[in-house]
Amino acid sequence: KIQEDTEIYIGTKTTEGGDSITYDITLCCVNLLGCHEHFNVRKSTLELLDNLSNLLPRAGSMTELLDMYFHKMFKSLKQELYDKTNEGTWEYGERNLNTFDALVRNCNGRTIGENFENILLVFEKHLAVNCTIDNQTKQQLESKFKTKLFFMALIESLVSSESLPKESIQPSIEKLVTVAIIPNLVWQVGGMASALRKLSAAVLFAILQGDCTTTMIIFSIAPQLLPVLKSNLSDDDSSMRELTISSMKKIFEILPGSLGVEAIHQIYPELMKCLDDSSANVRYAACDTLKQFLRCSVAKNFHGTAITYMVEHLFIHLDDPEPSFQEKIYDVLVAASDIDADEVIKNANSSLSSHSSRHYCNLLLQHSLGRKVLAKVL
């Protein structure tokens, strides 16, 4: 029926009020896209939007049609949101929440990037909501967690989208991380809190891996972000630990030579513990992270307890029965020798008689002695 009416009223450019009719039909379709999948209307709605876009000279595709009306639809949804008396937020399952999700997911990435600052205001209102037990029923808490999970999943979809120009959202990334992501990485009891923490970690990793940040942004948020990440290295979920340590690696890559001595001494014990993790993925990721960690500050900040402890324990892991893990540890020790070649030489000599293989000990001796000779020449 809608398709028939569309062809009647929008078939010609001269139809009076045609643009209003097009908008109403498009908005109706976006609402339908937001319906639960059990209604089975998504396929027919997408077909309708495609047909509608073909009738309009200005819209060459469904995405362009949604882009045309994005501002008007978003403004209407935002106004309804701010007119609400219930803390100005949507509840999980609410029609306008699903409509917002459908609109943002189906628009072109360029349009999302151009309007990300305004979209972030909606994210902020819902993800900064307090989810503690104080003065809230179990049902209220569950609803808020579901809403947060809904929005966090939407953010992950956006920042992972290939059509989104990553540089367009960089001005808003610092606020997104500090206001919406870091608070939801803080440990809370309960299964839903755990799910939100894990999804927040996945969003953070997507942001760090997807070139959504700059060195200045990471430099600004690192003092607040790193302590929270460090606390999640002991999470019960191995995939959470892997996401966390992989995110730390990306941060260290972006900030070579930037960490102070206090940060070094707070972080290195937790990173070293990950070498004994029950998950092989975490252990291997820990090696990659430690290699970057040893390059994230000047050598003097590691001298003393930090480098001594790290090198001694790395040599213990160098005798691991798994050859591929030995190779990973070797790479970390090469980085450590750039900080303190004498410490590596001392431990390599003492390990020659105790390790099952002398191969990597000899290589490290060769490398470290070469570093010392080079340092004297320079």
Short mmCIF file of C-alpha atoms in Angstrom, two decimals:
data_model
loop_
_atom_site.label_atom_id
_atom_site.label_comp_id
_atom_site.label_asym_id
_atom_site.label_seq_id
_atom_site.Cartn_x
_atom_site.Cartn_y
_atom_site.Cartn_z
CA LYS A 1 0.00 0.00 0.00
CA ILE A 2 2.80 2.44 0.92
CA GLN A 3 4.61 1.54 -2.29
CA GLU A 4 1.49 2.30 -4.36
CA ASP A 5 0.93 5.65 -2.60
CA THR A 6 4.59 6.51 -3.04
CA GLU A 7 4.37 6.09 -6.81
CA ILE A 8 1.20 8.20 -6.94
CA TYR A 9 2.40 11.13 -4.84
CA ILE A 10 6.11 11.20 -5.64
CA GLY A 11 6.05 10.00 -9.23
CA THR A 12 6.34 13.58 -10.44
CA LYS A 13 8.50 16.45 -9.22
CA THR A 14 5.54 18.84 -9.28
CA THR A 15 3.50 17.14 -6.59
CA GLU A 16 2.63 19.76 -3.99
CA GLY A 17 3.89 18.71 -0.59
CA GLY A 18 5.82 15.85 -2.14
CA ASP A 19 8.89 16.43 0.04
CA SER A 20 6.78 16.23 3.19
CA ILE A 21 5.23 13.00 1.97
CA THR A 22 8.66 11.57 1.15
CA TYR A 23 9.92 12.46 4.62
CA ASP A 24 6.89 10.89 6.32
CA ILE A 25 7.28 7.67 4.34
CA THR A 26 11.04 7.57 5.02
CA LEU A 27 10.48 8.14 8.73
CA CYS A 28 7.86 5.40 8.74
CA CYS A 29 10.39 3.05 7.14
CA VAL A 30 13.09 3.92 9.68
CA ASN A 31 10.63 3.10 12.46
CA LEU A 32 9.91 -0.22 10.75
CA LEU A 33 13.66 -0.95 10.52
CA GLY A 34 13.78 -0.48 14.28
CA CYS A 35 11.13 -3.16 14.86
CA HIS A 36 12.10 -6.45 16.47
CA GLU A 37 13.13 -9.11 13.98
CA HIS A 38 10.17 -11.32 14.88
CA PHE A 39 7.93 -8.85 12.99
CA ASN A 40 9.79 -9.90 9.82
CA VAL A 41 9.50 -6.47 8.14
CA ARG A 42 13.14 -5.59 7.55
CA LYS A 43 13.50 -7.09 4.06
CA SER A 44 10.32 -5.53 2.67
CA THR A 45 11.16 -2.17 4.31
CA LEU A 46 14.60 -2.09 2.70
CA GLU A 47 13.00 -2.88 -0.66
CA LEU A 48 10.55 -0.04 -0.16
CA LEU A 49 13.34 2.41 0.68
CA ASP A 50 15.27 1.31 -2.41
CA ASN A 51 12.22 1.84 -4.60
CA LEU A 52 11.54 5.21 -3.01
CA SER A 53 15.11 6.38 -3.59
CA ASN A 54 14.86 5.38 -7.25
CA LEU A 55 11.87 7.69 -7.66
CA LEU A 56 13.79 10.71 -6.34
CA PRO A 57 16.38 12.49 -8.48
CA ARG A 58 18.25 13.67 -5.37
CA ALA A 59 18.60 10.19 -3.87
CA GLY A 60 20.52 7.58 -5.79
CA SER A 61 20.29 4.95 -3.07
CA MET A 62 18.58 4.10 0.19
CA THR A 63 21.57 5.39 2.14
CA GLU A 64 21.50 8.73 0.33
CA LEU A 65 17.77 8.98 1.01
CA LEU A 66 18.38 8.56 4.75
CA ASP A 67 21.26 11.03 4.57
CA MET A 68 18.89 13.62 3.03
CA TYR A 69 16.58 13.50 6.02
CA PHE A 70 19.08 12.66 8.76
CA HIS A 71 19.13 16.14 10.33
CA LYS A 72 15.36 16.44 10.43
CA MET A 73 14.85 12.95 11.87
CA PHE A 74 17.67 13.30 14.39
CA LYS A 75 16.42 16.71 15.52
CA SER A 76 12.92 15.30 16.06
CA LEU A 77 14.22 12.29 18.03
CA LYS A 78 16.55 14.45 20.09
CA GLN A 79 13.76 16.91 20.92
CA GLU A 80 11.48 14.10 22.08
CA LEU A 81 14.34 12.73 24.18
CA TYR A 82 15.00 16.05 25.91
CA ASP A 83 11.26 16.54 26.51
CA LYS A 84 11.10 13.31 28.52
CA THR A 85 10.65 13.59 32.26
CA ASN A 86 12.40 10.27 33.06
CA GLU A 87 15.95 11.67 33.36
CA GLY A 88 15.80 12.53 29.66
CA THR A 89 16.81 9.01 28.62
CA TRP A 90 15.26 6.22 26.60
CA GLU A 91 14.55 2.86 28.16
CA TYR A 92 15.57 -0.42 26.56
CA GLY A 93 12.98 -1.51 24.01
CA GLU A 94 11.46 1.97 23.66
CA ARG A 95 10.31 2.81 20.12
CA ASN A 96 12.39 5.99 19.74
CA LEU A 97 15.51 4.18 20.94
CA ASN A 98 15.08 1.56 18.23
CA THR A 99 14.35 4.26 15.64
CA PHE A 100 17.53 6.12 16.60
CA ASP A 101 19.53 2.90 16.29
CA ALA A 102 18.05 2.13 12.86
CA LEU A 103 18.72 5.65 11.59
CA VAL A 104 22.34 5.76 12.74
CA ARG A 105 23.17 2.23 11.57
CA ASN A 106 21.75 2.72 8.07
CA CYS A 107 23.10 6.18 7.24
CA ASN A 108 26.32 6.73 5.34
CA GLY A 109 29.46 6.87 7.48
CA ARG A 110 30.23 10.32 6.16
CA THR A 111 26.92 11.65 7.51
CA ILE A 112 27.58 10.03 10.90
CA GLY A 113 31.06 11.57 11.02
CA GLU A 114 29.76 15.04 10.20
CA ASN A 115 27.18 14.80 12.98
CA PHE A 116 29.12 12.74 15.51
CA GLU A 117 29.43 15.55 18.03
CA ASN A 118 25.64 15.76 18.30
CA ILE A 119 25.21 11.99 18.26
CA LEU A 120 27.72 11.77 21.12
CA LEU A 121 25.39 13.85 23.30
CA VAL A 122 22.82 11.05 23.08
CA PHE A 123 25.48 8.42 23.87
CA GLU A 124 26.66 10.47 26.83
CA LYS A 125 23.16 10.81 28.32
CA HIS A 126 22.69 7.05 28.35
CA LEU A 127 26.18 5.68 29.01
CA ALA A 128 27.01 8.06 31.86
CA VAL A 129 23.95 6.86 33.80
CA ASN A 130 24.71 5.51 37.28
CA CYS A 131 24.13 1.75 37.54
CA THR A 132 24.76 1.18 41.25
CA ILE A 133 22.28 -0.47 43.58
CA ASP A 134 21.57 2.74 45.54
CA ASN A 135 17.86 3.64 45.48
CA GLN A 136 17.19 1.46 42.44
CA THR A 137 15.20 -1.74 42.10
CA LYS A 138 16.61 -4.82 40.42
CA GLN A 139 14.33 -4.20 37.43
CA GLN A 140 15.51 -0.59 37.10
CA LEU A 141 19.15 -1.65 37.20
CA GLU A 142 18.57 -4.39 34.63
CA SER A 143 16.83 -1.94 32.30
CA LYS A 144 19.70 0.55 32.56
CA PHE A 145 22.30 -2.12 31.91
CA LYS A 146 20.37 -3.33 28.86
CA THR A 147 20.18 0.24 27.54
CA LYS A 148 23.91 0.73 28.07
CA LEU A 149 24.71 -2.53 26.30
CA PHE A 150 22.46 -1.45 23.42
CA PHE A 151 24.27 1.87 22.99
CA MET A 152 27.75 0.37 23.42
CA ALA A 153 26.99 -2.17 20.69
CA LEU A 154 25.90 0.69 18.44
CA ILE A 155 29.16 2.57 19.09
CA GLU A 156 31.19 -0.55 18.28
CA SER A 157 29.33 -0.87 14.98
CA LEU A 158 30.00 2.78 14.12
CA VAL A 159 33.71 2.93 14.94
CA SER A 160 34.29 -0.37 13.12
CA SER A 161 32.48 0.76 9.98
CA GLU A 162 34.69 1.12 6.91
CA SER A 163 32.45 3.90 5.58
CA LEU A 164 33.09 6.12 8.61
CA PRO A 165 35.92 8.64 7.98
CA LYS A 166 37.87 8.11 11.19
CA GLU A 167 39.38 11.60 11.18
CA SER A 168 35.87 13.06 11.34
CA ILE A 169 35.25 11.65 14.83
CA GLN A 170 38.69 12.37 16.31
CA PRO A 171 37.62 15.72 17.84
CA SER A 172 34.99 13.83 19.88
CA ILE A 173 36.98 10.71 20.78
CA GLU A 174 38.52 12.05 24.00
CA LYS A 175 35.06 12.86 25.37
CA LEU A 176 33.66 9.53 24.18
CA VAL A 177 36.40 7.56 25.95
CA THR A 178 36.42 9.55 29.20
CA VAL A 179 32.65 9.97 29.59
CA ALA A 180 31.18 6.85 27.99
CA ILE A 181 33.85 4.12 27.97
CA ILE A 182 36.16 4.45 30.97
CA PRO A 183 33.32 4.57 33.58
CA ASN A 184 31.90 1.36 32.11
CA LEU A 185 35.28 -0.40 32.31
CA VAL A 186 35.29 -0.05 36.09
CA TRP A 187 34.53 -3.34 37.82
CA GLN A 188 31.02 -3.92 39.15
CA VAL A 189 29.46 -7.10 40.47
CA GLY A 190 27.02 -9.06 38.31
CA GLY A 191 26.74 -10.72 34.93
CA MET A 192 25.32 -7.70 33.11
CA ALA A 193 28.05 -5.45 34.51
CA SER A 194 30.61 -7.99 33.28
CA ALA A 195 29.04 -8.04 29.81
CA LEU A 196 29.08 -4.23 29.66
CA ARG A 197 32.71 -4.13 30.80
CA LYS A 198 33.71 -6.59 28.08
CA LEU A 199 31.79 -4.75 25.36
CA SER A 200 33.31 -1.44 26.50
CA ALA A 201 36.77 -3.01 26.22
CA ALA A 202 35.94 -4.19 22.69
CA VAL A 203 34.83 -0.66 21.72
CA LEU A 204 38.03 0.81 23.15
CA PHE A 205 40.16 -1.69 21.23
CA ALA A 206 38.25 -0.91 18.01
CA ILE A 207 38.91 2.81 18.57
CA LEU A 208 42.63 2.28 19.22
CA GLN A 209 43.06 -0.16 16.35
CA GLY A 210 40.95 1.81 13.88
CA ASP A 211 42.97 5.04 13.69
CA CYS A 212 40.24 6.96 15.50
CA THR A 213 42.76 8.63 17.81
CA THR A 214 45.84 10.82 17.66
CA THR A 215 48.98 10.90 19.80
CA MET A 216 47.69 13.99 21.59
CA ILE A 217 44.37 12.32 22.41
CA ILE A 218 46.07 9.23 23.86
CA PHE A 219 48.55 11.39 25.75
CA SER A 220 45.62 13.25 27.31
CA ILE A 221 43.53 10.23 28.32
CA ALA A 222 46.32 7.79 29.28
CA PRO A 223 46.61 8.90 32.94
CA GLN A 224 42.91 8.14 33.44
CA LEU A 225 42.71 5.11 31.15
CA LEU A 226 45.79 3.05 32.05
CA PRO A 227 44.92 2.49 35.75
CA VAL A 228 41.46 1.20 34.77
CA LEU A 229 42.95 -1.11 32.14
CA LYS A 230 45.53 -2.37 34.61
CA SER A 231 42.76 -3.34 37.03
CA ASN A 232 41.07 -5.39 34.30
CA LEU A 233 44.15 -7.56 33.69
CA SER A 234 42.93 -9.77 36.54
CA ASP A 235 39.37 -10.13 35.23
CA ASP A 236 37.91 -13.66 35.41
CA ASP A 237 37.10 -13.63 31.66
CA SER A 238 40.17 -14.50 29.56
CA SER A 239 38.82 -12.67 26.50
CA MET A 240 38.47 -9.54 28.65
CA ARG A 241 42.08 -9.90 29.76
CA GLU A 242 43.18 -10.33 26.16
CA LEU A 243 41.26 -7.25 24.99
CA THR A 244 42.71 -5.24 27.87
CA ILE A 245 46.35 -6.15 27.33
CA SER A 246 45.99 -5.71 23.57
CA SER A 247 44.59 -2.20 24.13
CA MET A 248 47.55 -1.41 26.38
CA LYS A 249 49.90 -2.50 23.61
CA LYS A 250 48.25 -0.04 21.20
CA ILE A 251 48.60 2.76 23.75
CA PHE A 252 52.30 2.01 24.29
CA GLU A 253 52.82 1.96 20.53
CA ILE A 254 51.31 5.42 20.21
CA LEU A 255 53.27 6.85 23.15
CA PRO A 256 56.92 5.74 22.78
CA GLY A 257 59.15 7.32 25.41
CA SER A 258 56.24 9.06 27.17
CA LEU A 259 55.57 7.20 30.45
CA GLY A 260 57.03 8.46 33.71
CA VAL A 261 58.86 6.40 36.31
CA GLU A 262 55.81 6.15 38.59
CA ALA A 263 53.64 4.75 35.80
CA ILE A 264 56.37 2.22 34.90
CA HIS A 265 56.55 0.88 38.45
CA GLN A 266 52.77 0.65 38.77
CA ILE A 267 52.24 -1.22 35.51
CA TYR A 268 55.12 -3.66 35.03
CA PRO A 269 54.19 -6.17 37.81
CA GLU A 270 50.70 -6.65 36.36
CA LEU A 271 52.04 -7.10 32.83
CA MET A 272 54.53 -9.70 34.01
CA LYS A 273 51.77 -11.68 35.73
CA CYS A 274 50.10 -12.09 32.35
CA LEU A 275 52.99 -14.30 31.22
CA ASP A 276 51.62 -16.94 33.62
CA ASP A 277 48.03 -16.55 32.46
CA SER A 278 45.94 -19.69 31.95
CA SER A 279 45.07 -18.48 28.44
CA ALA A 280 47.70 -18.93 25.72
CA ASN A 281 46.24 -15.95 23.83
CA VAL A 282 46.80 -13.70 26.85
CA ARG A 283 50.37 -14.97 27.33
CA TYR A 284 51.29 -14.30 23.71
CA ALA A 285 49.58 -10.90 23.75
CA ALA A 286 51.49 -10.10 26.95
CA CYS A 287 54.80 -10.63 25.11
CA ASP A 288 53.82 -8.18 22.38
CA THR A 289 52.66 -5.66 24.97
CA LEU A 290 55.80 -5.98 27.09
CA LYS A 291 57.95 -5.35 24.03
CA GLN A 292 56.14 -2.06 23.42
CA PHE A 293 56.10 -1.28 27.14
CA LEU A 294 59.91 -1.42 27.26
CA ARG A 295 59.98 1.28 24.57
CA CYS A 296 57.41 3.59 26.13
CA SER A 297 59.82 5.41 28.43
CA VAL A 298 63.46 6.46 28.68
CA ALA A 299 65.85 3.74 29.87
CA LYS A 300 66.64 5.35 33.24
CA ASN A 301 62.97 5.02 34.31
CA PHE A 302 63.34 1.20 34.18
CA HIS A 303 66.67 0.98 36.02
CA GLY A 304 66.70 -0.72 39.38
CA THR A 305 63.97 -3.04 40.61
CA ALA A 306 61.83 -2.88 37.48
CA ILE A 307 64.33 -4.05 34.87
CA THR A 308 66.00 -6.52 37.28
CA TYR A 309 62.69 -8.20 38.11
CA MET A 310 61.52 -8.24 34.50
CA VAL A 311 64.72 -9.71 33.04
CA GLU A 312 65.02 -12.40 35.73
CA HIS A 313 61.45 -13.58 35.19
CA LEU A 314 61.67 -13.32 31.39
CA PHE A 315 64.62 -15.73 31.45
CA ILE A 316 62.50 -18.19 33.45
CA HIS A 317 59.88 -18.05 30.68
CA LEU A 318 62.59 -18.33 28.03
CA ASP A 319 62.89 -21.99 29.07
CA ASP A 320 59.20 -22.62 28.34
CA PRO A 321 58.55 -25.97 26.59
CA GLU A 322 56.65 -24.22 23.77
CA PRO A 323 59.17 -23.08 21.07
CA SER A 324 56.89 -20.33 19.71
CA PHE A 325 56.52 -18.85 23.20
CA GLN A 326 60.30 -18.97 23.69
CA GLU A 327 60.68 -16.92 20.51
CA LYS A 328 58.20 -14.34 21.80
CA ILE A 329 60.07 -14.06 25.11
CA TYR A 330 63.34 -13.71 23.22
CA ASP A 331 61.94 -10.69 21.36
CA VAL A 332 61.01 -9.07 24.68
CA LEU A 333 64.50 -9.70 26.07
CA VAL A 334 66.03 -8.08 22.99
CA ALA A 335 64.02 -4.96 23.84
CA ALA A 336 65.15 -5.27 27.48
CA SER A 337 68.81 -5.42 26.41
CA ASP A 338 68.40 -1.98 24.84
CA ILE A 339 67.61 -0.71 28.34
CA ASP A 340 70.13 -2.68 30.41
CA ALA A 341 72.49 -4.90 28.42
CA ASP A 342 74.48 -5.83 31.53
CA GLU A 343 71.40 -7.27 33.25
CA VAL A 344 70.58 -9.39 30.21
CA ILE A 345 74.19 -10.60 29.90
CA LYS A 346 74.28 -11.57 33.58
CA ASN A 347 71.07 -13.60 33.34
CA ALA A 348 72.01 -15.14 29.99
CA ASN A 349 75.31 -16.44 31.43
CA SER A 350 73.59 -17.87 34.53
CA SER A 351 70.92 -19.55 32.37
CA LEU A 352 73.32 -21.32 30.00
CA SER A 353 73.73 -24.26 32.34
CA SER A 354 70.10 -24.51 33.49
CA HIS A 355 68.05 -24.05 30.31
CA SER A 356 67.14 -27.03 28.19
CA SER A 357 68.51 -25.19 25.16
CA ARG A 358 71.31 -22.62 24.96
CA HIS A 359 70.15 -21.25 21.61
CA TYR A 360 68.37 -18.09 22.75
CA CYS A 361 70.82 -17.46 25.61
CA ASN A 362 73.69 -17.37 23.12
CA LEU A 363 71.76 -15.11 20.78
CA LEU A 364 71.00 -12.71 23.62
CA LEU A 365 74.64 -12.69 24.71
CA GLN A 366 75.68 -11.87 21.16
CA HIS A 367 73.08 -9.12 20.84
CA SER A 368 73.74 -7.56 24.24
CA LEU A 369 77.53 -7.58 23.88
CA GLY A 370 77.07 -5.96 20.50
CA ARG A 371 74.91 -3.27 22.10
CA LYS A 372 77.64 -2.53 24.65
CA VAL A 373 80.31 -2.23 21.96
CA LEU A 374 78.08 0.06 19.93
CA ALA A 375 77.35 2.21 23.00
CA LYS A 376 81.09 2.67 23.64
CA VAL A 377 81.71 3.65 20.03
CA LEU A 378 78.90 6.21 20.12
#
